[in-house]
């Protein structure tokens, strides 16, 4: 007669230990998350200084005004924030546009100008802007020249949701993909960092003038 052996029940992991492992796994997953990577190897990287005279070609505002990225940067106080979206008036794009609408003041107070960027027509973007009461212009790039230059063009067609920020000197500050919340968070983090840097400079004690004998 064969003796049946009882299987040992798996050891119970204490709740505190399980929670610790969850936190550690979460940290690892964030480190390994490649969702923010721009798929185009030719796209600029954060820290690059762009030649704005030859970057992205002509684009058009939703009200029909021809412009370029250089024009937008030149007209800004501190730089430009562009968030890209696949298609006007769709749920995810509406959420993204409204997030930037609701945080418009806190971002533009830092000197950055905000624009939405898509391959939609001026008519579609004007309808989108009007319906959602967006306080910033929407840029139309049906030929996807600027979208492609940023590495945010899908193949063979389409736009990847993401965000791009550049300062007055042409330095790339942000360039990443992400969902509606992630694109806004990236800009908010940038603004907070720049404000902290500015505050630190203001608090730096100035050297006292050297006394001289009269």
Tab-separated table of C-alpha atoms in Angstrom:
chain	number	residue	atom	x	y	z
A	1	UNK	CA	0.000	0.000	0.000
A	2	UNK	CA	1.400	3.375	-1.031
A	3	UNK	CA	1.527	5.914	1.724
A	4	UNK	CA	0.159	9.297	0.686
A	5	UNK	CA	2.148	12.258	1.906
A	6	UNK	CA	0.322	15.353	2.911
A	7	UNK	CA	1.387	18.512	1.097
A	8	UNK	CA	2.599	21.260	3.306
A	9	UNK	CA	0.481	24.364	3.197
A	10	UNK	CA	2.390	27.357	1.860
A	11	UNK	CA	3.888	29.459	4.580
A	12	UNK	CA	1.848	32.507	5.401
A	13	UNK	CA	3.695	35.755	4.753
A	14	UNK	CA	3.001	38.393	7.405
A	15	UNK	CA	0.903	41.316	6.159
A	16	UNK	CA	3.654	43.840	6.888
A	17	UNK	CA	6.138	41.828	4.838
A	18	UNK	CA	3.683	41.509	1.952
A	19	UNK	CA	3.182	45.279	1.947
A	20	UNK	CA	6.955	45.853	1.936
A	21	UNK	CA	7.341	43.554	-1.056
A	22	UNK	CA	4.570	45.403	-2.898
A	23	UNK	CA	6.343	48.730	-2.363
A	24	UNK	CA	9.657	47.262	-3.525
A	25	UNK	CA	8.006	45.778	-6.629
A	26	UNK	CA	6.395	49.109	-7.367
A	27	UNK	CA	9.762	50.874	-7.196
A	28	UNK	CA	11.309	48.310	-9.522
A	29	UNK	CA	8.450	48.591	-12.009
A	30	UNK	CA	8.910	52.348	-12.123
A	31	UNK	CA	12.611	51.930	-12.804
A	32	UNK	CA	11.893	49.455	-15.597
A	33	UNK	CA	8.993	51.440	-17.066
A	34	UNK	CA	9.838	52.306	-20.674
A	35	UNK	CA	6.493	53.889	-21.495
A	36	UNK	CA	8.093	57.339	-21.374
A	37	UNK	CA	10.737	56.492	-23.929
A	38	UNK	CA	10.449	58.222	-27.299
A	39	UNK	CA	10.408	55.435	-29.922
A	40	UNK	CA	12.322	57.415	-32.560
A	41	UNK	CA	16.091	57.219	-32.028
A	42	UNK	CA	16.540	60.373	-34.123
A	43	UNK	CA	14.376	62.442	-31.804
A	44	UNK	CA	16.073	65.045	-29.604
A	45	UNK	CA	16.873	64.187	-26.003
A	46	UNK	CA	16.409	66.163	-22.808
A	47	UNK	CA	19.364	68.530	-22.510
A	48	UNK	CA	19.863	68.894	-26.271
A	49	UNK	CA	19.960	72.394	-27.728
A	50	UNK	CA	17.894	72.584	-30.886
A	51	UNK	CA	18.538	74.635	-34.006
A	52	UNK	CA	15.091	76.205	-34.052
A	53	UNK	CA	15.626	77.774	-37.471
A	54	UNK	CA	15.378	74.327	-39.051
A	55	UNK	CA	13.243	72.326	-36.668
A	56	UNK	CA	9.759	70.991	-37.355
A	57	UNK	CA	8.802	73.109	-40.352
A	58	UNK	CA	5.675	75.251	-40.605
A	59	UNK	CA	2.639	74.654	-38.441
A	60	UNK	CA	-0.677	76.454	-38.116
A	61	UNK	CA	-2.764	77.617	-35.175
A	62	UNK	CA	-6.400	76.556	-34.999
A	63	UNK	CA	-7.417	80.045	-36.167
A	64	UNK	CA	-5.338	79.745	-39.340
A	65	UNK	CA	-2.167	81.627	-38.388
A	66	UNK	CA	1.035	80.189	-39.891
A	67	UNK	CA	3.874	79.838	-37.410
A	68	UNK	CA	6.933	77.775	-36.411
A	69	UNK	CA	8.344	76.438	-33.163
A	70	UNK	CA	10.966	79.196	-33.290
A	71	UNK	CA	8.236	81.850	-33.527
A	72	UNK	CA	6.470	80.364	-30.502
A	73	UNK	CA	9.663	80.239	-28.433
A	74	UNK	CA	10.615	83.795	-29.405
A	75	UNK	CA	7.171	85.054	-28.369
A	76	UNK	CA	7.300	83.325	-24.966
A	77	UNK	CA	8.765	84.644	-21.716
A	78	UNK	CA	10.535	81.497	-20.524
A	79	UNK	CA	9.841	78.871	-23.167
A	80	UNK	CA	7.142	76.659	-24.638
A	81	UNK	CA	5.208	73.600	-23.500
A	82	UNK	CA	3.597	71.464	-26.215
A	83	UNK	CA	1.425	68.503	-25.339
A	84	UNK	CA	0.616	66.159	-28.218
A	85	UNK	CA	-2.659	64.294	-28.586
A	86	UNK	CA	-3.912	61.735	-31.148
A	87	UNK	CA	-7.293	63.206	-32.048
A	88	UNK	CA	-9.352	66.206	-30.990
A	89	UNK	CA	-12.573	65.680	-29.024
A	90	UNK	CA	-11.883	62.039	-28.113
A	91	UNK	CA	-12.083	61.039	-24.406
A	92	UNK	CA	-8.367	60.784	-23.579
A	93	UNK	CA	-7.489	63.913	-25.527
A	94	UNK	CA	-10.339	65.842	-23.926
A	95	UNK	CA	-9.112	64.848	-20.458
A	96	UNK	CA	-5.557	65.885	-21.330
A	97	UNK	CA	-6.601	69.241	-22.792
A	98	UNK	CA	-8.810	69.992	-19.791
A	99	UNK	CA	-6.034	69.146	-17.343
A	100	UNK	CA	-3.818	71.743	-19.004
A	101	UNK	CA	-6.782	74.135	-19.074
A	102	UNK	CA	-7.401	73.739	-15.347
A	103	UNK	CA	-3.699	74.246	-14.551
A	104	UNK	CA	-3.137	76.969	-17.129
A	105	UNK	CA	-2.490	79.799	-14.675
A	106	UNK	CA	0.004	77.930	-12.485
A	107	UNK	CA	2.040	76.909	-15.538
A	108	UNK	CA	1.964	80.185	-17.456
A	109	UNK	CA	2.851	82.172	-14.320
A	110	UNK	CA	6.293	80.572	-14.652
A	111	UNK	CA	6.688	82.189	-18.076
A	112	UNK	CA	5.923	79.138	-20.212
A	113	UNK	CA	3.418	79.335	-23.050
A	114	UNK	CA	1.146	76.306	-23.493
A	115	UNK	CA	0.014	74.787	-26.795
A	116	UNK	CA	-1.739	71.600	-27.792
A	117	UNK	CA	-0.334	69.896	-30.896
A	118	UNK	CA	-1.997	67.358	-33.179
A	119	UNK	CA	-2.412	66.390	-36.815
A	120	UNK	CA	-6.049	67.576	-36.739
A	121	UNK	CA	-7.431	70.193	-39.095
A	122	UNK	CA	-7.952	73.809	-37.978
A	123	UNK	CA	-11.715	73.229	-38.075
A	124	UNK	CA	-11.557	70.166	-35.812
A	125	UNK	CA	-9.211	71.901	-33.366
A	126	UNK	CA	-11.288	75.094	-33.302
A	127	UNK	CA	-14.378	73.066	-32.435
A	128	UNK	CA	-12.382	71.280	-29.733
A	129	UNK	CA	-10.995	74.522	-28.291
A	130	UNK	CA	-14.393	76.235	-28.263
A	131	UNK	CA	-16.306	73.316	-26.759
A	132	UNK	CA	-13.794	72.806	-23.930
A	133	UNK	CA	-13.112	76.535	-23.364
A	134	UNK	CA	-9.384	76.057	-23.749
A	135	UNK	CA	-7.402	79.229	-22.905
A	136	UNK	CA	-4.429	78.306	-25.124
A	137	UNK	CA	-4.057	77.834	-28.909
A	138	UNK	CA	-4.143	74.426	-30.564
A	139	UNK	CA	-1.512	73.778	-33.211
A	140	UNK	CA	-2.433	71.937	-36.400
A	141	UNK	CA	0.216	69.810	-38.095
A	142	UNK	CA	-1.573	67.600	-40.677
A	143	UNK	CA	1.739	66.774	-42.393
A	144	UNK	CA	3.182	65.803	-38.969
A	145	UNK	CA	6.493	67.578	-39.646
A	146	UNK	CA	6.884	68.892	-36.089
A	147	UNK	CA	5.267	65.811	-34.547
A	148	UNK	CA	7.755	63.592	-36.391
A	149	UNK	CA	10.712	65.830	-35.487
A	150	UNK	CA	9.815	65.303	-31.830
A	151	UNK	CA	9.697	61.541	-32.343
A	152	UNK	CA	5.987	61.434	-31.543
A	153	UNK	CA	4.629	60.270	-34.894
A	154	UNK	CA	3.091	56.815	-35.160
A	155	UNK	CA	3.902	54.679	-38.159
A	156	UNK	CA	2.422	54.820	-40.734
A	157	UNK	CA	0.193	57.596	-39.389
A	158	UNK	CA	-1.061	58.991	-36.135
A	159	UNK	CA	0.238	60.910	-33.130
A	160	UNK	CA	1.627	59.536	-29.876
A	161	UNK	CA	0.398	61.255	-26.737
A	162	UNK	CA	3.249	63.052	-25.036
A	163	UNK	CA	4.691	66.343	-23.845
A	164	UNK	CA	7.604	68.552	-24.873
A	165	UNK	CA	9.085	71.611	-23.208
A	166	UNK	CA	11.858	73.896	-24.404
A	167	UNK	CA	13.398	77.025	-22.899
A	168	UNK	CA	14.208	80.366	-24.539
A	169	UNK	CA	17.683	79.178	-25.482
A	170	UNK	CA	16.435	76.117	-27.365
A	171	UNK	CA	17.311	73.626	-24.627
A	172	UNK	CA	14.983	70.619	-24.398
A	173	UNK	CA	13.588	70.384	-20.857
A	174	UNK	CA	10.978	67.632	-21.311
A	175	UNK	CA	10.315	65.131	-24.080
A	176	UNK	CA	8.365	62.028	-23.138
A	177	UNK	CA	5.269	60.001	-23.863
A	178	UNK	CA	2.543	59.283	-21.343
A	179	UNK	CA	-1.121	59.458	-20.454
A	180	UNK	CA	-3.071	62.672	-19.795
A	181	UNK	CA	-2.101	62.854	-16.119
A	182	UNK	CA	1.537	61.945	-16.758
A	183	UNK	CA	1.992	64.719	-19.327
A	184	UNK	CA	0.631	67.319	-16.923
A	185	UNK	CA	2.650	65.958	-13.991
A	186	UNK	CA	5.873	66.219	-15.994
A	187	UNK	CA	5.249	69.931	-16.598
A	188	UNK	CA	4.234	70.575	-12.996
A	189	UNK	CA	7.424	68.887	-11.784
A	190	UNK	CA	9.476	71.041	-14.152
A	191	UNK	CA	7.805	74.248	-12.977
A	192	UNK	CA	8.308	73.282	-9.318
A	193	UNK	CA	11.976	72.501	-9.948
A	194	UNK	CA	12.590	75.803	-11.719
A	195	UNK	CA	10.824	77.715	-8.959
A	196	UNK	CA	12.957	75.967	-6.347
A	197	UNK	CA	16.122	76.825	-8.260
A	198	UNK	CA	15.021	80.450	-8.524
A	199	UNK	CA	14.210	80.582	-4.813
A	200	UNK	CA	17.626	79.134	-3.919
A	201	UNK	CA	19.374	81.785	-5.996
A	202	UNK	CA	17.415	84.543	-4.276
A	203	UNK	CA	18.442	83.223	-0.854
A	204	UNK	CA	22.142	83.032	-1.727
A	205	UNK	CA	23.898	85.645	0.462
A	206	UNK	CA	25.698	88.320	-1.471
A	207	UNK	CA	29.326	89.019	-0.677
A	208	UNK	CA	29.817	92.112	1.432
A	209	UNK	CA	31.802	94.886	-0.198
A	210	UNK	CA	35.440	94.925	0.821
A	211	UNK	CA	36.183	97.799	3.153
A	212	UNK	CA	38.937	100.094	2.008
A	213	UNK	CA	40.962	102.599	4.004
A	214	UNK	CA	40.174	106.190	3.266
